[in-house]
Every structure is written in C-alpha cells, then in structure tokens.
Amino acid sequence: MFMENAMDGRHLHAISSVEFLTELSKTLQVLNRATWQETFQALWISGLRLVQRGPEALEGPFPHLYSRLCMLLAIIPLSIATIVKEEADKLDGGMVSAIKGELVSSLQILVQFSGLLSPPPATVHFANTAARKAAVLSDLKSGNENFYGYSKYNSPIKAVGNMLHLIVEACIARNLVDTSAYFWPGYVVPLEESSRAQESSWSSLTDGSPLMELKDALMVTPASSVAELEKLYSFAVSGSEEEKLAASKVLCGASLLRGWNIQEHVVQMVLKLLSSFLPLDSRSDRRYVQHMPMLHALILGISSVDAVHILSMYGLVPEVAAMLMPLCEIFGSLPPSDHRSCNFEEASVYSVFSSAFLSLLRLWKFHRPPIENALSRHGVFVRSELSLDFLLLLRNSRSALKNLSNVSKSSILQFDPLFQKPVYIDSFPKLRAWYFQNQACIASTLSTVYNRPNVLHVANIILKIICHKVSTCPPCVQSVNPQSTSNSSMGSPPPGVKEDICQWPTLPAWEVLEAVPFVLEAVLTACAHGRLSSRDLITGLRDLADFLPASLAAIVSYFSAEITRGIWKPVMLNGTDWPSPAAMLPVVESEINEVLALAGVNINISSRPRSVMPMLPLPIAALISLSITVKMEEFSHLHGIIGQGIEICATSSSWPSMQIIGALWSQKVRRWHDFIILACSRSPFTRDNTAVAQLIRSCFTSFLGPSVDGHSCYVANRGVTNLLGKTLDERARLVVAPGFLYMRSCQLFPDNNFVCEEILKVVIERARTLANDCSSERPAHLRSDCMTLSDASSLVEQISSLAATMLCHAGGVNLIRLLYEHILPTLLLSAGEDKLGSAGHVCSLFEGYALAYVLLWSGASIWGVGETSPAYASIYTSKRQRIVDRHLEFMAKVMEGNIVLGCGETTWRSYVLCFVGLLVDFVPAWILEVKLETLQKLASGLRKWHKGDLALSLLERGGKKAVTSVVESLL
C-alpha cells in the first residue's frame, strides 16, 4: 500500500516522483527484507493497480488516465534505472547482471496477473502496436523472409497486446532489458496476416517530409524515439514562424501525454523551449509580442489537467512557475491591441497573460482561505500552503544543489546556465504588487479609503460597462468608494481609460486585476441589498471573465475569503433568482450517503428538512452560478481555478453546501454524475471528526478483517485489493473502497493531530486483539485456533505498515515530526483508565511492539533508511537527525528516571527494546547521526535492563565517535 499511495501522485511533488519512488523502493526493500525481484514486482503490480483502478469509469474533468500511465510506464522504469545504476556503482559487473536478472524475473512473473494486464480502451492500440513490433522482430530473427522489406511500423503481422508489452517497451527504451524479451515463452502470439499497416507519420518526418503536411497526424500520434523528437525540435528552434508554431503544438500533443517511452525527453524539450525566452535581461517587449503565438501554444500545452499532473510527477512545479512568472510580468504590463473580449484559442496579449497567470495559480494554489489561520491559532495542526516565495526558494535551492553536484544524477532537466541563476519575487514588481494586494484582500475586508485613486477610477469604469450591458443597475451601484472618488486629489484617469461605457478599457492586465476586488465588493453588496438582480450579477461577472479570463483568479480569491467572514446572508435557490437544485438534490444526497455507508462511514449528510428550500451563502451561490455558465470548450482552461475555488468555499463555510453544489452540477453535466458524487462524498470529512474516525477504522477493517469481542475474525475479502478496491463493480454501481476514499479525502481533514491519535488508538486496539489471539487463557474450545507468535509478529508489521502509510499520506513530513516529538511521547506519558499497559502483560508487550514498528515505518518512509540523493535530502532527510535525536533523548531521560511515565512498565520496555532493535537491524545510518551522549545514556539504560548485547550493537553503529564507548563496554 505504501507504493500505491506514493504512486497516487496527489501530494505536492517538491521533488520528482522518480526520486521519491526510488528512495521508497530502497526503504521498503530493507524493511520487508525483500529481494530486488520482489521489490520490482511490487512496483509493477502497484502501478498496474493504479491504472486499473477505474481508469475511465468515472468520467469527469479529471480522468488522469494518461498521468497514471505515466507513473507505470515512465516514472517506475526511471526509478528502477536509478536503482540499477546505484547498485552498479557499488558492485562489480557480475552483481549488476544479477540485479538485471531479478528485474527480468519480475517482468516475466507478471503474466500470472492476467486481470491486471488488460489494457484500458484508450491504450489498446498502443499495446497491439508493441506486440506487433515484437512479433515482427522475433519473426525476422528466426529467419522468416516472407516479410522482407517491411518495417516494424507497416508489417502485415497482427498481434494482441496487453500492459506487459507496454511495460517491456518502456524498459527497453531505458536500456533496462534488451530485445531478447521478445523471445520469452508466450510473450507474443501472432495472428493471421492482414493488410499492410500505414507508414508512421514520424518516419515520414525523419525521412524529410514537410512538417506542415504532417502536423495534424503528429499531434495525435506520439513519437517513438528520441531521434524523431530531435528532428521535430530542430523545426521549433530554427524553422519558419509557421513551423515553429506547429512544432510547439506537436511537442505538447500526444508525445507529451502518451509518449511514455520517451516522455522525460519530451518534457525536457518543451520546457527548454519555453525557457529559451528567459531570462528577461533585455526587457524587450517586441521580442515577446513577436513570439506570442508560439508562447501561447506552449503555455496552453502544459496547462491541461493531465499535463500539469505529469509535470508535477517529474518534480518540475517550481521550475515551471519560475518560467511563468516573467511571462506574466511582461504580458500583464502590455496593453491589448483592441477592446474585444479575450479568446483562449487565439494568441493575444490577454490570452497569453491569462493562460500563464491561471497556470501559475494552479501550481501555487493561492486561494486557500484565511480559515486555516484561525484554526492554527486554536492549536489545530494545519499544513502550510504553497506561496510564490516558497516556490522560488525551492527552485533556487534545487538549482544550487545541481550546480554543486554538477547536475543531480536524477535531474530531468538541464537548462542553460543563465536559467540556473537565483530568481526572486522582487524581480517581478507587477506580480509582487498583485500578490500583496491579494494577500491583503484575503486577510481583511477592503479598506474604505484607498490611496490609489487611479485604481478606483478603473473600477468605476468597469462597473459602468457592466451596468450598461445589463441596463438595470441604478446609479448607486456605479461608484466605488465615493469618499475617495469625490476627493479633489482623484487625478486624471490612467492612459487607455476612456469615458466610453460601451467598450472595455485597453489597459494592461495588471491594472485591471488591481481594480477587480473593488468591482466585486460593489456588485456583491448591491446584490445583497436588492439593488442588483442575481441574473445581472452573474452576467456582469461573466462579461468580466470573458474580457480578461485572468480576473477569475481575483473573483475566486475574493469570494473564497468572503465566505469565511460569515457576513453574507444565504439566498434561496428557487429556480427564478438563483438556479434550483431541487430536481437532483434528493438523489445526490441519497447516493452520497450510500457511498459513505459502503465505505464504512454511517452519517447522514442532509440536515435540512425536505420542505425547506435549499439555500447557499451569497458568495457561494454567485460562484457556482458563474461556474455553470462556463462553456465546456473553456472548461479545461478555467476549471482548475473555479472548481477548486468552489470546493474551498464549500469546505470553508459552516453551511452544508457541497451536496447542493453537486446537485447543480449534476444537472449541468449528467455524464459526470458519478464523479460529482465521489467528489461530494469527501465533504463530511472536512469538519466532522466522527466521520474521520469511522473512515480510519473502516480502512483497518477492510485491510485486516473485522475484530469481534477482542478477537480477530478471519474473512476472505481483505488485504490491499479490499482496502483500495475498484471504482465500479459488475453492476455498474458506484462503490468506493475505504482506502480509496481515505486517499481522496485525507488532505481535507481539519485536524491532523486527531487523525494521528485515532490511528494510534486503532493500532493499540489491534495489538491487543493479536495478544488475545495468542493467549493461552482462551476458552478450551478455542485454544486450537491460537495464533503463533511468528504469525502475530507478521501481522504487527502489517498493522504498522498500514498505519504508517495513512499517517504519511495525511500529513507527510510535518505530521511524522509531530509523531516523534509530541504525539507518541504524550501517549506514553499519559495516565488514566485506558492508559497503555493496562490490559495485561501480553497485551502490553504487543502494544509496545506495534508502536515501535509504526514509528520506525513512518520515519523510514519519509526520511529513507540511509544516504539519499541531494534533492531528497534537502526536503526530507535533512530533518531526520534532529527529530530522531530528540526522540532518543526523550527515551534516555525516561530510562535515567528524569521523566515519569504514565504507561505501564511492560509496554515501555517492549517499546524501547523493539525500537532500538529496529534501529540496529534496519536503519543503522540513523544511529550515526545521533549525538554520542544520547547513545551512551541509552546504552547505559539497556545494560541496567540486562540487555548488554543490544547496548553494544547500538554503540557499534555509532561510528568513530563511539569507538571509545564500545571498548569501555567490552572491558
């Protein structure tokens, strides 16, 4: 489950998934005492499960099929390649051949998992092509001359392929295996001959055919080799303007999304091409306007849902953000050429700016509401969100690491040295000004007096245009901040602003964005007081978004902040003033309750009597109504901002609104119904700890089986498959497994301290259950079913593995730090009726063992078991030394008698002995980082417990600094 959670890819990738998966694989290989064959096999099976977990069953705006296939066919092979190279650096040639032999064995054994190898419909063609290629080459090498003159692309041989053929091709492309794989028994079963296949468009391109004649075919067909990509890249760099534009679009097409065998090279070429316009040393606006169509194509190409997900898996979010910032700065400072509304599909100053700006904000997630700050002040742990400063700091630190290490061995991109220079937000004054204004708008309401009269003038012009279009607004709406506008210091309007209420002003985008919050405050207040109808409000917002799509960022940010203030009254969704969800609401609520119940969460999400008309707070009602007006062809560009904004509004408000939003969207796009139900099923976990606790317990039950009267109840349906499940069953009913729902919801949990404590509580209960299963004090008729201690020890590891996975997925490195430094020590120090060690001697032993395993598995999964790559160490491993040293110092102080425990002595001893034993056996590199004084105190305490051998082993692994202590202990 560790691997499948890591592959889910929904956490922030401060590093690439290649590096993360590499370190996790090495960690699990050590902790599971596994061979490399078993580890590689676990990687392949986890990747296949990820792809098969309802790849196309839940149609919605976020299918993620291509990004899931990226994990299986690009990220996993690259991770394995890194492991093989590291082993080659440590071992001689014979041992390297051995590890490659284990890789081959892990691939060959996949034929036993036929259910996982069935390709999703979108990949059938690619699987068949891979199988046909193998059939042709194996046939030619066997001496058959019937097909002389045919290539692997146009051979008349047919073959049925599956996911194994795609995996093997991905491995061959990375030189992990060779074409001898085509001769594995049963690998290819050729079918009867068919008509000759059409020649590949990419082959035609490399043979010299004109790019412009092939661009449509190349857009939908991924390249098969780096040579083909290099041919295309030459057009993007040195071709005509028309060829440059076509090459840019082709690079961001099928090759980026589906070119899994060469995807890392496509990513490098796309971003290297984008970075060729940077840095902005010359500040030449003309240069950027000249290349505007090409920039527009590149930005749109990397802005799709799957493309953003793929870039994040390669760990490129900071680099992409650093590329988008200067483009936002330049194009946001240029005035548009005319008064027309912006069209995303046409290259213009506003469309390039809006595409770059919205893409940047999707990476940055700026619109997290201020409710988080309020929660954190009350002692609730809240994860910090990204900021522009953090992204740039991360990018600069990684560039410095690459320079120091002569480019990291796992680095995907190698940019021009100029791009490696540090980048700071002060380099972009317009972006910086908007950033601080946005932060101020989120933190508090708009000031009644604003010292930028030109901004207020622009806001009034925009209001006049909106009100003229709807032609129903009274004059009182058409003024922002009358105290300031009546001031004699108002000054003249900025250039580009004319008193023509029929045309939008031709102003730079930054000036429009700065005025938008004041426009929003005016129209929302007017609507709340009945001076502006809801229909005119939405029409005005839609007109503003059509004029400058980037203004959606300001709209979402403003509404998200306003909903947390609790000052806006709810509005009736009666179908006249506001859209009504009445037709679908009962169905949606019923299906959400059913999904939750099947996942083991029994709550009722509907707190509203059926006779009461549905209501929503005004900002949420306005935002959801605006989102419904978005045309489907614009959805991929805008949903990343609007969709997340709606979710944040719904989860930030105390008003039960998610099911109402789901009903409204189900009425708009019925084919997304199942996706919407799943998304809405996460809403109870944003504020209800009872629901969170039930989900946690359901995860353990589905993975381990139920526990009845303190004893395990063995059932056939358990394990990872039962925990994560499949999206749809054979009856086409939406069935969501507990683990799947946990992974989709844990980032929304309001209190990670509670999550950690609840998981530890279940671990303790399960440990006691195992103790009862092993106890000889069971009734006579049940003693024959007593579990052996070896079986119980194995189950303790499974329990701890699941608990550690859930902890890491919910809170990451911050929650693991709290676990080591606060939560577990507090649990050991706590006294009371249910304290640790109060359930008997055997139960106390198992409690200590289970807690020690959870602690070690959690830490190792985040920090690694030994030396890690520089990029990984800078984010994760660098924190290990201080945290582990503090925890061991706590243990030493307890053993010295300086701290009084609340738990039982047996639990404490078993916990210490197990944890120290695990450190010695599995993570000796951690011991090297611990202070000598702490090691000496621990060893002294162990000797008092008559555990001299363990004390000696601990000191022996302390390195050179502990040599004297080792000698003294032997004398």
PDB file of C-alpha atoms in Angstrom, residues 99-299:
ATOM      1  CA  ILE A  99      20.042  -7.311 -10.362  1.00  0.00           C
ATOM      2  CA  LYS A 100      19.045  -7.023 -14.023  1.00  0.00           C
ATOM      3  CA  GLY A 101      18.202 -10.721 -13.933  1.00  0.00           C
ATOM      4  CA  GLU A 102      15.928 -10.033 -10.968  1.00  0.00           C
ATOM      5  CA  LEU A 103      14.259  -7.262 -12.985  1.00  0.00           C
ATOM      6  CA  VAL A 104      13.667  -9.695 -15.867  1.00  0.00           C
ATOM      7  CA  SER A 105      12.180 -12.232 -13.445  1.00  0.00           C
ATOM      8  CA  SER A 106       9.867  -9.563 -12.002  1.00  0.00           C
ATOM      9  CA  LEU A 107       8.603  -8.855 -15.525  1.00  0.00           C
ATOM     10  CA  GLN A 108       8.181 -12.467 -16.540  1.00  0.00           C
ATOM     11  CA  ILE A 109       6.137 -13.283 -13.450  1.00  0.00           C
ATOM     12  CA  LEU A 110       3.583 -10.590 -14.360  1.00  0.00           C
ATOM     13  CA  VAL A 111       1.912 -12.996 -16.785  1.00  0.00           C
ATOM     14  CA  GLN A 112       0.358 -14.605 -13.701  1.00  0.00           C
ATOM     15  CA  PHE A 113      -1.630 -11.388 -13.092  1.00  0.00           C
ATOM     16  CA  SER A 114      -3.756 -11.503 -16.223  1.00  0.00           C
ATOM     17  CA  GLY A 115      -6.544  -9.479 -14.628  1.00  0.00           C
ATOM     18  CA  LEU A 116      -4.200  -6.509 -14.177  1.00  0.00           C
ATOM     19  CA  LEU A 117      -2.701  -6.739 -17.664  1.00  0.00           C
ATOM     20  CA  SER A 118      -5.873  -5.955 -19.588  1.00  0.00           C
ATOM     21  CA  PRO A 119      -5.239  -2.557 -21.244  1.00  0.00           C
ATOM     22  CA  PRO A 120      -7.715   0.317 -20.785  1.00  0.00           C
ATOM     23  CA  PRO A 121      -9.613   1.051 -24.017  1.00  0.00           C
ATOM     24  CA  ALA A 122      -7.518   4.154 -24.740  1.00  0.00           C
ATOM     25  CA  THR A 123      -4.303   2.080 -24.739  1.00  0.00           C
ATOM     26  CA  VAL A 124      -5.402  -0.974 -26.733  1.00  0.00           C
ATOM     27  CA  HIS A 125      -3.908   0.397 -29.952  1.00  0.00           C
ATOM     28  CA  PHE A 126      -0.555   1.118 -28.282  1.00  0.00           C
ATOM     29  CA  ALA A 127      -0.451  -2.349 -26.671  1.00  0.00           C
ATOM     30  CA  ASN A 128      -1.218  -4.030 -30.007  1.00  0.00           C
ATOM     31  CA  THR A 129       1.460  -1.953 -31.730  1.00  0.00           C
ATOM     32  CA  ALA A 130       4.041  -3.011 -29.118  1.00  0.00           C
ATOM     33  CA  ALA A 131       3.059  -6.662 -29.526  1.00  0.00           C
ATOM     34  CA  ARG A 132       3.225  -6.396 -33.352  1.00  0.00           C
ATOM     35  CA  LYS A 133       6.698  -4.864 -33.130  1.00  0.00           C
ATOM     36  CA  ALA A 134       7.871  -7.807 -31.009  1.00  0.00           C
ATOM     37  CA  ALA A 135       6.235 -10.298 -33.377  1.00  0.00           C
ATOM     38  CA  VAL A 136       7.920  -8.770 -36.438  1.00  0.00           C
ATOM     39  CA  LEU A 137      11.396  -8.666 -34.917  1.00  0.00           C
ATOM     40  CA  SER A 138      11.162 -12.151 -33.449  1.00  0.00           C
ATOM     41  CA  ASP A 139       9.925 -13.429 -36.811  1.00  0.00           C
ATOM     42  CA  LEU A 140      12.763 -11.774 -38.727  1.00  0.00           C
ATOM     43  CA  LYS A 141      15.408 -13.045 -36.303  1.00  0.00           C
ATOM     44  CA  SER A 142      14.010 -16.549 -36.602  1.00  0.00           C
ATOM     45  CA  GLY A 143      14.909 -16.449 -40.326  1.00  0.00           C
ATOM     46  CA  ASN A 144      11.484 -15.949 -41.877  1.00  0.00           C
ATOM     47  CA  GLU A 145      11.949 -13.941 -45.072  1.00  0.00           C
ATOM     48  CA  ASN A 146       8.279 -13.656 -46.003  1.00  0.00           C
ATOM     49  CA  PHE A 147       8.175 -10.146 -44.674  1.00  0.00           C
ATOM     50  CA  TYR A 148      11.397  -8.852 -46.106  1.00  0.00           C
ATOM     51  CA  GLY A 149      11.197  -5.142 -46.764  1.00  0.00           C
ATOM     52  CA  TYR A 150       8.609  -4.409 -44.080  1.00  0.00           C
ATOM     53  CA  SER A 151       9.393  -2.270 -41.031  1.00  0.00           C
ATOM     54  CA  LYS A 152       8.050  -2.678 -37.541  1.00  0.00           C
ATOM     55  CA  TYR A 153       5.584   0.114 -38.341  1.00  0.00           C
ATOM     56  CA  ASN A 154       4.000  -1.245 -41.517  1.00  0.00           C
ATOM     57  CA  SER A 155       4.279  -5.007 -41.079  1.00  0.00           C
ATOM     58  CA  PRO A 156       1.210  -7.068 -42.053  1.00  0.00           C
ATOM     59  CA  ILE A 157       1.598  -9.163 -38.875  1.00  0.00           C
ATOM     60  CA  LYS A 158      -1.080  -8.659 -36.252  1.00  0.00           C
ATOM     61  CA  ALA A 159      -0.719  -9.401 -32.549  1.00  0.00           C
ATOM     62  CA  VAL A 160      -2.868  -8.790 -29.494  1.00  0.00           C
ATOM     63  CA  GLY A 161      -1.012  -6.845 -26.839  1.00  0.00           C
ATOM     64  CA  ASN A 162      -1.539  -6.122 -23.165  1.00  0.00           C
ATOM     65  CA  MET A 163       0.024  -3.937 -20.490  1.00  0.00           C
ATOM     66  CA  LEU A 164       3.058  -6.228 -20.220  1.00  0.00           C
ATOM     67  CA  HIS A 165       4.058  -5.340 -23.786  1.00  0.00           C
ATOM     68  CA  LEU A 166       3.902  -1.636 -22.931  1.00  0.00           C
ATOM     69  CA  ILE A 167       5.942  -2.188 -19.766  1.00  0.00           C
ATOM     70  CA  VAL A 168       8.618  -4.156 -21.608  1.00  0.00           C
ATOM     71  CA  GLU A 169       8.857  -1.479 -24.316  1.00  0.00           C
ATOM     72  CA  ALA A 170       9.282   1.166 -21.603  1.00  0.00           C
ATOM     73  CA  CYS A 171      12.113  -0.879 -20.083  1.00  0.00           C
ATOM     74  CA  ILE A 172      13.815  -1.424 -23.441  1.00  0.00           C
ATOM     75  CA  ALA A 173      13.690   2.322 -24.102  1.00  0.00           C
ATOM     76  CA  ARG A 174      15.625   2.897 -20.842  1.00  0.00           C
ATOM     77  CA  ASN A 175      18.141   0.083 -21.550  1.00  0.00           C
ATOM     78  CA  LEU A 176      16.887  -1.956 -18.598  1.00  0.00           C
ATOM     79  CA  VAL A 177      16.211  -5.043 -20.720  1.00  0.00           C
ATOM     80  CA  ASP A 178      17.061  -5.862 -24.323  1.00  0.00           C
ATOM     81  CA  THR A 179      15.033  -7.208 -27.232  1.00  0.00           C
ATOM     82  CA  SER A 180      15.636 -10.781 -26.060  1.00  0.00           C
ATOM     83  CA  ALA A 181      12.403 -10.171 -24.143  1.00  0.00           C
ATOM     84  CA  TYR A 182      10.575 -10.700 -27.453  1.00  0.00           C
ATOM     85  CA  PHE A 183      11.570 -14.378 -27.283  1.00  0.00           C
ATOM     86  CA  TRP A 184      10.182 -15.052 -23.811  1.00  0.00           C
ATOM     87  CA  PRO A 185       7.805 -18.049 -23.899  1.00  0.00           C
ATOM     88  CA  GLY A 186       4.299 -16.895 -24.739  1.00  0.00           C
ATOM     89  CA  TYR A 187       5.294 -13.217 -24.930  1.00  0.00           C
ATOM     90  CA  VAL A 188       3.844 -12.773 -28.445  1.00  0.00           C
ATOM     91  CA  VAL A 189       1.153 -14.797 -30.132  1.00  0.00           C
ATOM     92  CA  PRO A 190       0.971 -13.635 -33.796  1.00  0.00           C
ATOM     93  CA  LEU A 191      -2.392 -13.725 -35.533  1.00  0.00           C
ATOM     94  CA  GLU A 192      -3.190 -14.206 -39.187  1.00  0.00           C
ATOM     95  CA  GLU A 193      -1.726 -11.826 -41.722  1.00  0.00           C
ATOM     96  CA  SER A 194      -3.619  -8.660 -42.516  1.00  0.00           C
ATOM     97  CA  SER A 195      -3.261  -5.772 -44.892  1.00  0.00           C
ATOM     98  CA  ARG A 196      -0.111  -3.739 -44.731  1.00  0.00           C
ATOM     99  CA  ALA A 197      -0.250  -1.093 -41.998  1.00  0.00           C
ATOM    100  CA  GLN A 198       0.099   2.572 -42.874  1.00  0.00           C
ATOM    101  CA  GLU A 199       3.570   4.063 -42.527  1.00  0.00           C
ATOM    102  CA  SER A 200       4.185   6.146 -39.394  1.00  0.00           C
ATOM    103  CA  SER A 201       3.925   9.929 -39.759  1.00  0.00           C
ATOM    104  CA  TRP A 202       7.039  10.270 -37.626  1.00  0.00           C
ATOM    105  CA  SER A 203       9.001   8.059 -40.032  1.00  0.00           C
ATOM    106  CA  SER A 204       7.900  10.331 -42.842  1.00  0.00           C
ATOM    107  CA  LEU A 205       9.102  13.361 -40.894  1.00  0.00           C
ATOM    108  CA  THR A 206      12.558  11.882 -40.307  1.00  0.00           C
ATOM    109  CA  ASP A 207      12.715  10.925 -43.981  1.00  0.00           C
ATOM    110  CA  GLY A 208      12.315  14.578 -44.944  1.00  0.00           C
ATOM    111  CA  SER A 209       8.580  15.098 -45.475  1.00  0.00           C
ATOM    112  CA  PRO A 210       7.369  18.677 -44.763  1.00  0.00           C
ATOM    113  CA  LEU A 211       6.239  19.270 -41.194  1.00  0.00           C
ATOM    114  CA  MET A 212       3.207  21.329 -42.212  1.00  0.00           C
ATOM    115  CA  GLU A 213       1.762  18.382 -44.166  1.00  0.00           C
ATOM    116  CA  LEU A 214       2.149  16.035 -41.198  1.00  0.00           C
ATOM    117  CA  LYS A 215       1.327  18.273 -38.210  1.00  0.00           C
ATOM    118  CA  ASP A 216      -2.253  17.037 -37.729  1.00  0.00           C
ATOM    119  CA  ALA A 217      -1.160  13.381 -37.684  1.00  0.00           C
ATOM    120  CA  LEU A 218       1.835  14.132 -35.438  1.00  0.00           C
ATOM    121  CA  MET A 219      -0.432  15.914 -32.932  1.00  0.00           C
ATOM    122  CA  VAL A 220      -2.355  12.699 -32.210  1.00  0.00           C
ATOM    123  CA  THR A 221       0.483  10.172 -32.587  1.00  0.00           C
ATOM    124  CA  PRO A 222       3.309  10.059 -30.011  1.00  0.00           C
ATOM    125  CA  ALA A 223       6.916   9.905 -31.154  1.00  0.00           C
ATOM    126  CA  SER A 224       8.618   6.547 -30.703  1.00  0.00           C
ATOM    127  CA  SER A 225      12.254   7.611 -30.424  1.00  0.00           C
ATOM    128  CA  VAL A 226      14.469  10.470 -29.305  1.00  0.00           C
ATOM    129  CA  ALA A 227      15.724  10.876 -32.879  1.00  0.00           C
ATOM    130  CA  GLU A 228      12.198  11.708 -34.036  1.00  0.00           C
ATOM    131  CA  LEU A 229      11.868  14.262 -31.220  1.00  0.00           C
ATOM    132  CA  GLU A 230      15.173  15.885 -32.126  1.00  0.00           C
ATOM    133  CA  LYS A 231      14.020  16.246 -35.717  1.00  0.00           C
ATOM    134  CA  LEU A 232      10.862  17.997 -34.528  1.00  0.00           C
ATOM    135  CA  TYR A 233      12.806  20.162 -32.066  1.00  0.00           C
ATOM    136  CA  SER A 234      15.002  21.429 -34.898  1.00  0.00           C
ATOM    137  CA  PHE A 235      11.861  22.892 -36.518  1.00  0.00           C
ATOM    138  CA  ALA A 236      10.877  24.553 -33.227  1.00  0.00           C
ATOM    139  CA  VAL A 237      14.293  26.212 -32.930  1.00  0.00           C
ATOM    140  CA  SER A 238      15.288  27.092 -36.485  1.00  0.00           C
ATOM    141  CA  GLY A 239      12.199  26.670 -38.645  1.00  0.00           C
ATOM    142  CA  SER A 240       9.977  29.333 -40.108  1.00  0.00           C
ATOM    143  CA  GLU A 241       7.469  31.078 -37.831  1.00  0.00           C
ATOM    144  CA  GLU A 242       4.752  28.758 -39.125  1.00  0.00           C
ATOM    145  CA  GLU A 243       6.917  25.691 -38.481  1.00  0.00           C
ATOM    146  CA  LYS A 244       7.894  26.896 -35.010  1.00  0.00           C
ATOM    147  CA  LEU A 245       4.247  27.233 -34.062  1.00  0.00           C
ATOM    148  CA  ALA A 246       3.364  23.818 -35.491  1.00  0.00           C
ATOM    149  CA  ALA A 247       6.345  22.148 -33.763  1.00  0.00           C
ATOM    150  CA  SER A 248       5.348  23.702 -30.425  1.00  0.00           C
ATOM    151  CA  LYS A 249       1.827  22.343 -30.709  1.00  0.00           C
ATOM    152  CA  VAL A 250       3.062  18.887 -31.722  1.00  0.00           C
ATOM    153  CA  LEU A 251       5.516  18.711 -28.810  1.00  0.00           C
ATOM    154  CA  CYS A 252       2.692  19.468 -26.361  1.00  0.00           C
ATOM    155  CA  GLY A 253       0.337  16.973 -28.003  1.00  0.00           C
ATOM    156  CA  ALA A 254       0.320  13.190 -27.937  1.00  0.00           C
ATOM    157  CA  SER A 255       4.078  12.915 -27.375  1.00  0.00           C
ATOM    158  CA  LEU A 256       3.830  14.795 -24.073  1.00  0.00           C
ATOM    159  CA  LEU A 257       0.773  12.947 -22.800  1.00  0.00           C
ATOM    160  CA  ARG A 258       1.222   9.471 -24.314  1.00  0.00           C
ATOM    161  CA  GLY A 259       4.866   9.204 -25.354  1.00  0.00           C
ATOM    162  CA  TRP A 260       5.719   7.165 -22.274  1.00  0.00           C
ATOM    163  CA  ASN A 261       8.911   5.610 -23.651  1.00  0.00           C
ATOM    164  CA  ILE A 262      10.495   8.988 -24.317  1.00  0.00           C
ATOM    165  CA  GLN A 263       8.354  11.225 -22.084  1.00  0.00           C
ATOM    166  CA  GLU A 264      11.210  12.589 -19.968  1.00  0.00           C
ATOM    167  CA  HIS A 265      12.848  13.828 -23.174  1.00  0.00           C
ATOM    168  CA  VAL A 266       9.614  15.457 -24.356  1.00  0.00           C
ATOM    169  CA  VAL A 267       9.237  17.242 -21.020  1.00  0.00           C
ATOM    170  CA  GLN A 268      12.802  18.484 -21.250  1.00  0.00           C
ATOM    171  CA  MET A 269      12.331  19.766 -24.800  1.00  0.00           C
ATOM    172  CA  VAL A 270       9.040  21.530 -24.043  1.00  0.00           C
ATOM    173  CA  LEU A 271      10.376  23.378 -21.014  1.00  0.00           C
ATOM    174  CA  LYS A 272      13.741  24.036 -22.600  1.00  0.00           C
ATOM    175  CA  LEU A 273      11.885  25.637 -25.492  1.00  0.00           C
ATOM    176  CA  LEU A 274       9.813  27.719 -23.072  1.00  0.00           C
ATOM    177  CA  SER A 275      12.928  28.723 -21.122  1.00  0.00           C
ATOM    178  CA  SER A 276      14.617  29.900 -24.315  1.00  0.00           C
ATOM    179  CA  PHE A 277      12.623  33.131 -23.953  1.00  0.00           C
ATOM    180  CA  LEU A 278      14.137  33.717 -20.499  1.00  0.00           C
ATOM    181  CA  PRO A 279      15.624  35.495 -18.604  1.00  0.00           C
ATOM    182  CA  LEU A 280      14.312  38.986 -19.153  1.00  0.00           C
ATOM    183  CA  ASP A 281      17.639  40.768 -19.263  1.00  0.00           C
ATOM    184  CA  SER A 282      16.798  42.903 -22.264  1.00  0.00           C
ATOM    185  CA  ARG A 283      13.223  43.718 -21.237  1.00  0.00           C
ATOM    186  CA  SER A 284      12.342  43.790 -24.930  1.00  0.00           C
ATOM    187  CA  ASP A 285       8.570  43.748 -25.251  1.00  0.00           C
ATOM    188  CA  ARG A 286       8.771  43.464 -29.032  1.00  0.00           C
ATOM    189  CA  ARG A 287      10.567  40.117 -28.780  1.00  0.00           C
ATOM    190  CA  TYR A 288       7.739  38.622 -26.763  1.00  0.00           C
ATOM    191  CA  VAL A 289       4.988  40.013 -28.964  1.00  0.00           C
ATOM    192  CA  GLN A 290       6.803  38.610 -31.996  1.00  0.00           C
ATOM    193  CA  HIS A 291       6.843  35.110 -30.474  1.00  0.00           C
ATOM    194  CA  MET A 292       3.381  35.394 -28.903  1.00  0.00           C
ATOM    195  CA  PRO A 293       1.720  32.579 -30.955  1.00  0.00           C
ATOM    196  CA  MET A 294       4.473  30.117 -30.042  1.00  0.00           C
ATOM    197  CA  LEU A 295       4.385  31.096 -26.361  1.00  0.00           C
ATOM    198  CA  HIS A 296       0.610  30.803 -26.387  1.00  0.00           C
ATOM    199  CA  ALA A 297       0.789  27.270 -27.806  1.00  0.00           C
ATOM    200  CA  LEU A 298       3.412  26.153 -25.282  1.00  0.00           C
ATOM    201  CA  ILE A 299       1.566  27.559 -22.273  1.00  0.00           C
TER     202      ILE A 299
END
